[in-house]
Coordinates of C-alpha atoms and ligand atoms in Angstrom, one line a residue:
M1216 CA 77.7 85.7 203.1
A1217 CA 80.5 83.9 200.7
T1218 CA 83.2 86.5 200.5
D1219 CA 85.5 84.5 199.4
T1220 CA 86.9 80.9 198.8
L1221 CA 90.2 79.0 200.2
I1222 CA 92.9 77.5 198.8
S1223 CA 95.9 75.9 199.5
A1224 CA 99.0 78.3 199.4
P1225 CA 102.5 78.1 201.0
M1226 CA 102.6 80.3 204.0
L1227 CA 105.2 80.4 207.0
G1228 CA 106.5 77.2 205.3
S1229 CA 103.4 75.2 206.2
K1230 CA 100.2 74.2 204.4
T1231 CA 97.9 76.9 205.9
K1232 CA 94.9 77.6 203.7
T1233 CA 95.2 81.4 202.0
R1234 CA 92.0 83.1 201.4
V1235 CA 91.0 84.5 197.6
Y1236 CA 88.8 87.7 198.3
K1237 CA 86.7 88.5 195.1
N1238 CA 85.6 92.0 194.2
F1239 CA 82.4 93.2 195.8
I1240 CA 79.7 94.2 192.6
D1241 CA 76.5 94.6 192.7
G1242 CA 75.9 92.7 196.5
E1243 CA 77.9 89.8 194.8
W1244 CA 81.4 88.8 195.2
V1245 CA 83.1 88.3 191.8
E1246 CA 86.1 87.6 190.1
S1247 CA 88.0 89.8 187.8
S1248 CA 86.8 89.5 184.3
S1249 CA 90.3 88.7 183.4
G1250 CA 90.6 86.0 185.6
E1251 CA 94.0 87.7 187.0
T1252 CA 94.6 87.8 191.0
F1253 CA 97.6 89.3 193.1
E1254 CA 99.2 88.5 196.5
N1255 CA 98.7 90.8 199.7
R1256 CA 101.9 89.8 201.9
N1257 CA 102.6 90.7 205.2
P1258 CA 105.5 93.4 205.0
A1259 CA 106.6 92.1 208.5
D1260 CA 106.8 88.4 206.9
T1261 CA 107.2 88.4 203.3
R1262 CA 106.0 84.3 203.7
D1263 CA 102.9 85.4 205.3
V1264 CA 100.1 85.8 202.1
V1265 CA 97.3 87.4 203.5
G1266 CA 95.3 87.1 200.8
I1267 CA 95.0 86.8 197.3
F1268 CA 92.9 89.6 195.5
Q1269 CA 91.4 90.6 192.1
K1270 CA 93.7 92.5 189.8
S1271 CA 90.6 94.4 188.2
N1272 CA 90.6 96.2 185.0
A1273 CA 88.6 98.6 183.2
A1274 CA 86.0 96.0 182.4
D1275 CA 85.5 95.2 186.2
V1276 CA 85.4 98.9 187.1
N1277 CA 82.4 99.2 184.1
A1278 CA 80.9 97.0 185.8
A1279 CA 81.0 98.4 189.2
V1280 CA 79.9 101.8 188.3
E1281 CA 76.9 100.3 186.5
A1282 CA 75.8 98.8 189.6
A1283 CA 76.2 101.6 191.6
K1284 CA 74.6 104.1 189.1
Q1285 CA 71.2 101.6 188.9
A1286 CA 71.5 101.6 192.9
F1287 CA 71.3 105.2 192.8
K1288 CA 67.9 105.1 191.6
K1289 CA 66.4 103.5 194.7
W1290 CA 69.1 104.6 197.5
R1291 CA 68.9 108.5 196.8
L1292 CA 65.1 108.0 198.0
M1293 CA 65.6 106.3 201.2
P1294 CA 65.1 108.8 204.0
A1295 CA 68.6 110.1 205.1
P1296 CA 67.9 108.8 208.8
R1297 CA 67.4 105.0 207.5
R1298 CA 70.2 105.4 205.7
A1299 CA 72.1 106.4 209.1
E1300 CA 70.6 103.6 210.8
L1301 CA 72.3 101.1 208.5
V1302 CA 75.5 102.9 209.4
F1303 CA 74.8 103.2 213.1
R1304 CA 74.0 99.3 213.2
A1305 CA 77.7 98.8 211.2
A1306 CA 79.2 100.9 213.9
E1307 CA 78.1 98.4 216.6
M1308 CA 79.1 95.4 214.2
L1309 CA 82.6 96.8 214.2
I1310 CA 82.8 97.1 217.5
E1311 CA 82.3 93.4 217.8
R1312 CA 84.8 92.7 215.0
K1313 CA 87.5 95.2 216.0
E1314 CA 90.2 92.8 217.2
D1315 CA 90.0 90.3 214.5
Y1316 CA 90.0 93.2 211.8
A1317 CA 93.0 95.3 213.9
R1318 CA 95.0 91.8 213.6
E1319 CA 94.5 91.4 209.8
M1320 CA 95.3 95.1 209.2
T1321 CA 98.8 94.7 211.3
R1322 CA 99.2 91.3 209.0
E1323 CA 98.4 93.5 205.9
M1324 CA 99.9 97.1 206.7
G1325 CA 102.6 96.0 209.2
K1326 CA 101.7 98.9 211.5
I1327 CA 101.5 97.8 215.5
L1328 CA 98.3 96.5 217.1
K1329 CA 97.8 99.6 219.2
E1330 CA 97.6 101.4 216.1
T1331 CA 95.2 99.2 213.9
R1332 CA 93.1 99.0 216.7
G1333 CA 93.0 103.0 216.6
D1334 CA 92.4 102.4 212.7
V1335 CA 89.4 100.4 213.3
Q1336 CA 88.4 103.0 215.7
E1337 CA 88.3 105.7 213.6
A1338 CA 86.2 103.6 211.3
I1339 CA 83.6 103.0 214.3
D1340 CA 83.8 106.7 215.4
C1341 CA 83.1 107.8 212.0
A1342 CA 79.9 105.7 211.5
Y1343 CA 78.7 106.7 214.8
Y1344 CA 79.3 110.4 213.9
M1345 CA 77.7 110.1 209.9
A1346 CA 74.6 107.9 211.5
G1347 CA 73.8 111.4 213.5
E1348 CA 74.5 113.4 210.3
G1349 CA 71.9 111.6 209.1
R1350 CA 69.3 113.4 211.3
R1351 CA 70.6 116.9 210.1
L1352 CA 71.9 117.3 206.8
F1353 CA 71.1 120.7 207.4
G1354 CA 70.3 123.5 204.7
P1355 CA 68.9 126.3 205.4
T1356 CA 65.6 128.6 205.4
T1357 CA 65.8 132.5 204.8
P1358 CA 63.0 135.2 204.0
S1359 CA 62.2 135.6 200.4
E1360 CA 62.7 139.1 199.0
L1361 CA 59.4 139.1 197.6
P1362 CA 55.8 139.0 199.7
N1363 CA 54.4 135.4 199.8
K1364 CA 57.3 133.4 198.6
F1365 CA 59.2 130.9 200.7
A1366 CA 63.0 130.1 199.9
M1367 CA 65.2 127.0 201.3
A1368 CA 68.4 125.5 200.0
V1369 CA 68.6 121.5 200.6
R1370 CA 71.4 119.2 200.2
Q1371 CA 71.3 116.5 197.4
P1372 CA 73.4 113.6 196.8
I1373 CA 75.7 113.8 193.7
G1374 CA 75.4 110.3 192.4
V1375 CA 78.0 107.5 191.9
C1376 CA 81.5 108.7 194.0
G1377 CA 84.7 107.2 192.9
M1378 CA 87.0 106.8 195.4
I1379 CA 90.6 106.0 195.7
A1380 CA 92.8 105.1 198.8
P1381 CA 96.3 104.6 200.0
W1382 CA 97.7 102.4 202.4
N1383 CA 98.6 103.7 205.5
F1384 CA 95.1 104.0 207.2
P1385 CA 93.7 101.2 205.2
M1386 CA 90.2 101.2 207.4
A1387 CA 89.7 104.8 208.6
I1388 CA 90.4 106.8 205.2
P1389 CA 87.8 104.3 203.8
S1390 CA 85.6 105.0 206.0
W1391 CA 85.8 108.7 206.0
K1392 CA 85.0 108.6 202.2
L1393 CA 82.0 105.7 202.2
L1394 CA 80.1 106.4 205.3
P1395 CA 79.4 110.2 204.7
A1396 CA 78.9 109.6 200.8
I1397 CA 76.3 106.9 201.5
V1398 CA 74.7 108.7 204.4
C1399 CA 74.0 111.8 201.6
G1400 CA 72.7 109.3 199.3
N1401 CA 75.2 108.5 197.1
T1402 CA 76.5 105.3 195.9
C1403 CA 80.2 104.0 195.7
V1404 CA 82.9 102.6 193.7
I1405 CA 86.1 102.3 196.0
K1406 CA 89.5 101.1 195.0
P1407 CA 91.6 100.5 197.9
A1408 CA 95.3 100.3 198.0
Q1409 CA 97.2 97.5 196.2
D1410 CA 99.2 96.6 199.7
T1411 CA 96.2 96.7 201.9
P1412 CA 92.7 95.6 200.4
L1413 CA 91.5 93.5 203.0
S1414 CA 90.7 96.0 205.3
T1415 CA 88.7 97.7 202.9
F1416 CA 86.8 94.9 202.5
N1417 CA 86.1 94.1 206.0
L1418 CA 84.6 97.5 206.3
V1419 CA 82.2 96.8 203.4
R1420 CA 81.6 93.2 204.3
T1421 CA 80.2 94.7 207.7
L1422 CA 78.0 97.4 206.2
A1423 CA 76.8 94.4 204.0
D1424 CA 76.1 92.8 206.7
A1425 CA 74.5 95.5 208.2
G1426 CA 72.0 95.6 205.4
L1427 CA 73.2 97.8 202.7
P1428 CA 71.4 97.0 199.5
K1429 CA 73.3 95.7 196.8
G1430 CA 75.1 98.0 194.6
V1431 CA 75.2 100.9 197.1
I1432 CA 79.1 100.1 197.7
N1433 CA 81.2 98.2 195.2
V1434 CA 85.0 97.3 195.5
V1435 CA 87.1 96.8 192.9
A1436 CA 90.8 96.0 194.2
G1437 CA 94.1 96.3 192.1
F1438 CA 96.5 98.7 191.1
G1439 CA 96.4 102.4 189.9
P1440 CA 96.6 102.5 186.4
D1441 CA 94.7 99.3 185.5
A1442 CA 91.4 100.0 188.2
G1443 CA 92.0 103.4 189.6
A1444 CA 92.5 105.5 186.2
P1445 CA 89.5 104.2 184.7
L1446 CA 87.4 104.8 187.9
V1447 CA 88.6 108.8 187.5
E1448 CA 87.6 108.7 183.8
H1449 CA 84.4 106.9 183.8
S1450 CA 81.5 109.4 182.6
D1451 CA 79.0 107.9 184.7
V1452 CA 81.0 109.0 187.9
S1453 CA 80.2 112.3 189.3
A1454 CA 82.7 112.7 192.0
I1455 CA 86.3 111.5 193.0
S1456 CA 87.9 111.3 196.2
F1457 CA 91.3 110.4 196.2
T1458 CA 93.9 110.1 199.2
G1459 CA 97.5 109.6 198.0
S1460 CA 100.5 111.1 197.0
S1461 CA 100.8 114.8 195.4
A1462 CA 102.0 113.3 192.4
V1463 CA 99.2 110.9 191.7
G1464 CA 96.8 113.2 192.9
R1465 CA 97.8 115.8 190.3
N1466 CA 97.2 113.8 187.5
V1467 CA 94.0 112.5 189.1
G1468 CA 92.9 116.3 189.4
M1469 CA 93.6 117.2 185.8
T1470 CA 91.9 114.4 184.7
A1471 CA 89.0 114.8 186.8
A1472 CA 88.5 118.6 185.6
K1473 CA 88.0 117.2 182.2
S1474 CA 84.8 116.1 182.8
F1475 CA 83.9 118.4 185.7
K1476 CA 83.7 115.9 188.4
H1477 CA 83.7 117.1 191.8
C1478 CA 87.2 116.2 193.0
S1479 CA 89.1 116.1 196.7
L1480 CA 92.3 115.5 196.9
E1481 CA 93.9 114.7 200.1
L1482 CA 97.8 115.1 199.7
G1483 CA 101.5 114.3 201.0
G1484 CA 102.7 116.1 204.1
K1485 CA 105.9 117.5 205.6
N1486 CA 104.9 118.4 208.8
P1487 CA 106.6 120.6 211.6
M1488 CA 106.9 120.5 215.5
I1489 CA 108.4 123.7 216.8
V1490 CA 109.9 123.3 220.4
L1491 CA 110.4 126.6 222.0
D1492 CA 112.8 127.2 224.9
D1493 CA 110.0 127.3 227.6
A1494 CA 108.4 123.7 226.4
N1495 CA 108.0 121.1 228.6
L1496 CA 110.8 119.3 227.0
D1497 CA 109.7 115.3 228.6
L1498 CA 106.1 116.0 227.1
A1499 CA 108.0 117.4 223.9
V1500 CA 110.4 114.2 223.5
E1501 CA 107.5 112.0 223.9
G1502 CA 105.4 113.6 221.2
A1503 CA 108.2 113.8 218.9
L1504 CA 108.6 110.1 219.0
W1505 CA 105.2 109.0 218.8
G1506 CA 104.8 111.8 215.9
G1507 CA 107.7 110.8 214.0
F1508 CA 107.9 107.2 214.2
G1509 CA 104.4 106.3 214.7
T1510 CA 103.4 104.0 211.7
T1511 CA 107.1 103.9 210.9
G1512 CA 106.8 107.5 209.9
Q1513 CA 104.1 106.2 207.2
R1514 CA 101.7 109.2 208.2
C1515 CA 100.7 112.0 206.1
T1516 CA 100.6 113.7 209.3
A1517 CA 104.1 112.4 210.4
T1518 CA 105.9 114.7 212.7
S1519 CA 108.9 114.3 210.1
R1520 CA 110.8 118.0 211.1
I1521 CA 111.6 118.8 214.6
L1522 CA 112.4 122.5 214.9
V1523 CA 114.1 123.4 218.3
Q1524 CA 114.7 126.6 219.6
K1525 CA 118.4 127.0 220.3
G1526 CA 118.4 127.2 224.3
V1527 CA 117.0 123.5 224.8
Y1528 CA 118.4 122.0 221.4
S1529 CA 120.9 120.2 222.8
E1530 CA 119.3 119.0 225.8
F1531 CA 116.2 117.7 223.5
V1532 CA 118.4 115.7 221.1
E1533 CA 120.1 114.0 223.6
S1534 CA 117.3 112.8 225.0
Y1535 CA 115.4 112.3 221.7
V1536 CA 118.1 110.0 220.2
E1537 CA 118.6 108.2 223.5
R1538 CA 114.7 107.2 223.1
A1539 CA 114.6 106.7 219.4
Q1540 CA 117.6 104.2 219.5
S1541 CA 115.9 102.1 222.2
L1542 CA 112.2 101.9 220.4
M1543 CA 111.5 98.3 219.7
V1544 CA 111.4 97.2 216.0
G1545 CA 109.7 94.0 214.8
N1546 CA 106.5 92.4 214.0
G1547 CA 103.4 94.9 214.9
L1548 CA 101.6 91.5 216.1
D1549 CA 103.8 91.5 219.1
E1550 CA 102.5 93.1 221.6
S1551 CA 106.0 94.6 222.8
T1552 CA 106.6 95.9 219.3
E1553 CA 106.5 99.9 219.1
M1554 CA 107.6 100.0 215.4
G1555 CA 106.6 97.9 212.6
P1556 CA 108.3 97.8 209.2
A1557 CA 107.9 99.7 205.8
I1558 CA 105.2 98.7 203.7
N1559 CA 106.8 97.4 201.2
E1560 CA 110.3 96.7 199.6
R1561 CA 110.0 99.9 197.0
Q1562 CA 109.0 102.0 200.3
L1563 CA 112.1 100.8 202.4
T1564 CA 114.5 101.6 199.2
S1565 CA 113.4 105.1 199.3
D1566 CA 113.5 105.6 202.7
L1567 CA 116.9 104.2 202.8
N1568 CA 118.1 106.5 199.8
Y1569 CA 117.0 109.7 202.0
V1570 CA 119.4 108.5 204.1
E1571 CA 121.9 108.5 201.8
I1572 CA 120.7 112.2 200.6
G1573 CA 120.6 113.1 203.6
R1574 CA 124.6 112.3 204.4
S1575 CA 125.4 113.8 200.9
E1576 CA 123.6 117.1 201.9
G1577 CA 125.9 117.2 205.2
A1578 CA 123.3 116.6 208.0
K1579 CA 124.6 115.0 211.0
I1580 CA 123.1 111.2 211.3
V1581 CA 122.8 110.7 215.1
C1582 CA 120.6 107.6 215.4
G1583 CA 119.8 104.6 212.9
G1584 CA 120.3 105.2 209.2
N1585 CA 120.8 100.9 208.4
R1586 CA 118.2 98.4 207.1
L1587 CA 117.7 95.4 210.0
D1588 CA 117.6 92.2 207.9
D1589 CA 119.4 89.6 210.2
G1590 CA 117.3 87.1 212.6
E1591 CA 113.8 87.8 213.0
Y1592 CA 114.1 91.0 210.8
R1593 CA 114.9 88.9 207.4
H1594 CA 111.9 88.4 205.8
G1595 CA 110.5 91.9 206.5
Y1596 CA 110.8 95.5 205.5
F1597 CA 113.1 96.6 208.3
M1598 CA 114.8 99.7 209.2
Q1599 CA 116.5 101.6 212.1
P1600 CA 114.7 104.8 213.4
T1601 CA 116.5 107.4 211.9
V1602 CA 117.3 111.0 212.9
F1603 CA 119.4 113.9 211.3
T1604 CA 120.6 116.5 213.0
D1605 CA 122.1 120.1 211.8
V1606 CA 119.7 119.7 209.4
D1607 CA 119.4 122.9 207.1
P1608 CA 116.0 123.8 206.0
R1609 CA 116.3 123.5 202.5
M1610 CA 117.9 120.4 202.3
R1611 CA 116.0 117.9 200.3
I1612 CA 115.3 115.8 203.9
A1613 CA 113.9 118.8 205.2
Q1614 CA 111.6 119.6 202.3
E1615 CA 110.6 116.5 200.6
E1616 CA 108.3 114.2 202.0
I1617 CA 110.0 110.6 202.7
F1618 CA 107.1 108.6 204.6
G1619 CA 109.5 106.4 206.6
P1620 CA 111.1 106.3 210.1
V1621 CA 113.3 109.3 209.4
V1622 CA 113.4 112.7 211.2
S1623 CA 115.1 116.1 210.6
I1624 CA 116.1 118.1 213.5
I1625 CA 116.2 121.7 212.5
P1626 CA 117.7 124.5 214.9
C1627 CA 115.8 127.6 214.8
E1628 CA 116.1 131.0 216.9
N1629 CA 112.9 131.9 218.1
L1630 CA 109.4 131.2 217.2
E1631 CA 109.3 133.7 214.0
N1632 CA 112.2 132.0 212.8
A1633 CA 110.2 128.9 213.4
I1634 CA 107.4 129.4 211.8
E1635 CA 109.1 130.9 208.6
I1636 CA 111.0 127.5 208.3
A1637 CA 107.4 125.7 209.2
N1638 CA 105.7 127.2 206.4
G1639 CA 108.6 127.5 203.8
I1640 CA 108.1 123.8 202.0
E1641 CA 105.3 122.9 199.0
Y1642 CA 102.9 121.0 201.9
G1643 CA 100.7 122.4 204.4
L1644 CA 98.8 119.5 206.2
S1645 CA 99.9 119.5 209.9
S1646 CA 101.8 121.0 212.4
S1647 CA 102.5 121.8 216.1
L1648 CA 104.1 124.1 218.7
Y1649 CA 105.4 123.4 222.2
T1650 CA 104.9 126.1 224.7
K1651 CA 103.5 127.3 227.8
D1652 CA 103.3 131.0 226.7
V1653 CA 99.8 131.5 225.7
N1654 CA 100.5 134.4 223.5
K1655 CA 102.9 132.3 221.4
A1656 CA 100.1 129.6 221.1
F1657 CA 98.1 131.9 220.0
A1658 CA 100.4 133.6 217.2
A1659 CA 101.3 130.0 215.8
M1660 CA 97.4 129.2 215.4
R1661 CA 97.5 131.9 213.4
D1662 CA 100.5 132.2 211.7
L1663 CA 101.3 128.3 210.6
Y1664 CA 99.8 128.1 207.5
A1665 CA 98.5 124.2 207.3
G1666 CA 95.0 122.9 207.7
I1667 CA 95.8 121.5 211.3
T1668 CA 97.6 123.1 214.3
Y1669 CA 98.2 121.0 217.3
I1670 CA 99.5 123.2 220.6
N1671 CA 101.4 120.8 223.4
A1672 CA 100.8 117.6 221.0
P1673 CA 102.3 116.1 217.8
T1674 CA 101.2 116.6 214.1
I1675 CA 99.2 113.2 214.5
G1676 CA 96.0 112.7 216.1
A1677 CA 92.8 113.8 214.1
E1678 CA 89.3 113.3 215.3
V1679 CA 86.5 112.7 212.9
H1680 CA 84.1 115.6 213.4
L1681 CA 86.9 118.3 212.8
P1682 CA 87.8 119.1 209.3
F1683 CA 91.1 116.9 208.0
G1684 CA 93.4 118.3 205.0
G1685 CA 95.5 120.9 203.8
V1686 CA 96.8 123.5 201.9
K1687 CA 99.5 124.2 199.1
A1688 CA 100.4 120.9 197.4
T1689 CA 98.4 119.0 200.0
G1690 CA 95.2 119.1 198.2
N1691 CA 92.8 121.4 196.6
G1692 CA 90.6 123.1 199.0
H1693 CA 88.4 120.3 200.3
R1694 CA 88.3 118.7 203.7
E1695 CA 87.5 115.3 205.0
G1696 CA 85.9 114.5 208.4
G1697 CA 83.1 117.0 210.1
L1698 CA 80.9 119.1 208.0
G1699 CA 83.1 119.3 205.2
A1700 CA 82.7 115.6 204.0
I1701 CA 79.0 116.5 204.0
D1702 CA 79.9 119.5 202.0
F1703 CA 81.9 117.4 199.7
Y1704 CA 78.9 114.5 198.8
T1705 CA 76.1 116.9 198.2
E1706 CA 75.1 119.5 196.1
W1707 CA 73.0 122.6 197.1
K1708 CA 69.2 123.0 195.7
A1709 CA 67.9 126.4 196.2
I1710 CA 64.3 126.3 196.2
Y1711 CA 61.8 128.9 195.6
V1712 CA 57.7 128.5 196.5
D1713 CA 55.6 131.2 195.0
Y1714 CA 52.3 131.3 196.8
S1715 CA 51.0 135.0 196.0
D1716 CA 49.3 133.3 193.0
R1717 CA 50.4 136.0 190.8
L1718 CA 53.9 136.5 188.5
Q1719 CA 56.5 138.1 190.9
K1720 CA 59.9 139.0 189.2
A1721 CA 62.3 138.9 191.3
Q1722 CA 64.9 142.3 191.5
I1723 CA 62.3 143.8 189.3
D1724 CA 59.0 143.6 191.1
R1725 CA 59.9 144.5 194.2
G1726 CA 56.3 143.8 195.9
E1727 CA 55.4 147.2 195.8
Ligands
NAD1010 P1 99.6 106.7 195.7 O1 99.7 108.0 195.0 O2 100.9 106.0 195.1 O3 98.7 105.6 195.9 C1 97.4 106.0 196.5 C2 96.3 105.6 195.4 O4 96.1 105.9 194.3 C3 96.6 103.8 195.2 O5 95.3 103.0 195.4 C4 97.3 103.5 194.0 O6 96.7 102.2 193.5 C5 96.1 104.6 193.6 N1 97.0 104.8 192.0 C6 98.1 105.0 191.4 N2 97.9 105.5 190.4 C7 97.2 105.9 190.0 C8 96.6 106.4 188.8 N3 97.3 106.4 187.6 N4 95.1 106.6 189.0 C9 94.2 106.4 189.5 N5 94.6 105.7 191.2 C10 96.1 105.6 191.0 O7 99.8 106.9 197.4 P2 100.2 106.0 198.8 O8 101.8 105.3 198.5 O9 99.7 104.9 198.6 O10 100.2 106.6 199.9 C11 100.9 107.4 200.4 C12 100.9 109.1 199.8 O11 99.3 109.4 200.4 C13 101.6 110.1 200.5 O12 101.9 111.0 199.9 C14 100.8 110.7 201.5 O13 101.2 111.7 202.2 C15 99.6 110.4 201.2 N6 98.3 110.5 202.5 C16 97.7 111.8 202.5 C17 96.5 111.8 203.5 C18 96.1 112.7 203.5 O14 94.6 112.7 204.0 N7 96.1 114.5 203.2 C19 96.4 110.5 204.3 C20 97.3 109.6 203.9 C21 98.1 109.1 202.7

């Protein structure tokens, strides 16, 4: 299938060809109606143009929604197990393409190869899981209160689903949205993040190669206000699934509410890890490093606050800082790199700004804090892994989502005090506790107010068959992954079949 064209473009100073990726609408690869495009550049080396994408607008979104609306007429009638077989085939194809897609993802997003392989794997896991759901989509049958009457509830697709994705999990998050939606019989229009559209195209191209009928999934690349907003406003879109910042999510939710769209919002986080005096300290340090600096701290579940009990505070800080300082920062395509760049200049500037905020608030900076811009680093958005200690829980660096490699260590007295600090923020996505005391573990599982709690593991590492999402400003009560996704992409219909051959009136005529 011709998905793209090659043009000459400067890359790394040579005359290497750069690909132009078109939108995917009604099974065709098409240019934006405006003819405008934008570049997708490698954040580790901005001389590297990963691809050129369509700068879509409302007219492109309208065409995509119309294609999805037409495709829905047939797709909803295809038996769910057949729809699921197609998703299963795509999973098998993704396995073959995993390495290529991971490398392309590292180029567009910056995170290290180990992690981008994990990102593609998550799409594969999601595809296998959702393929299985195609043979379930269970609904209850239940006794009727009247004789000779049959009662059941069935799941029905909603229609055209609009999806808006962030850049930090460029294939995993689109897969959490698209795969349950199509298995349930919906059709989709997705707008990937402007920094990482290629991985969504790779996922959708694979589904198309696996036999997806035209119009079932449509992709429009572009920016939020031009291409995201028209999707949320479109009267033929029945559901919106949005993952991104709480600020944008709030507006998306308010707009969707005006036309009574189903709306799932998965938003920011400021995730605490509690380390108690009795914890396995080496394990906790290892977990906090992975949780804090994995994906350059750019995970909604990043371990950005570490609450350490006073008895092990000094020992933990010493060991953690020593390890953070020695992390290899660089281009994620190099297998020895442990932490890649920030996604773009704006994010890097914001990270460095938070370093200044932390300093001015009186927190102690014990590691990092600076941009890396010499030698190999000079063409990318790199900074040092950064650690603040003696952080007061009320400081902005302890309250606001930074979304970069900046970790705050907060001393705490005991579990009760730690839980109070952990819960004392506007977000509630992930949380974690390191202890060997089973009683404390169960108390924390009950009392940490968050969508996810890990015991003896950092705040990251979700699995696709469990619910994913959070409380408070992290979302609006929906969950991705697991059966929560099936619930979001279906509507219940209650069905009654009266085979008594007479008029029976529920609640009035009790069959007596
Ligand atoms: P963002 O809110 O800036 O952008 C997210 C998406 O929304 C992008 O595709 C963007 O183009 C689009 N958008 C921007 N303005 C829009 C508008 N007016 N109308 C419609 N769409 C618009 O977020 P980001 O920087 O891409 O991602 C980082 C954020 O995402 C962080 O806050 C992070 O915590 C959050 N996140 C949450 C989860 C979760 O599941 N809870 C997962 C990953 C990321």
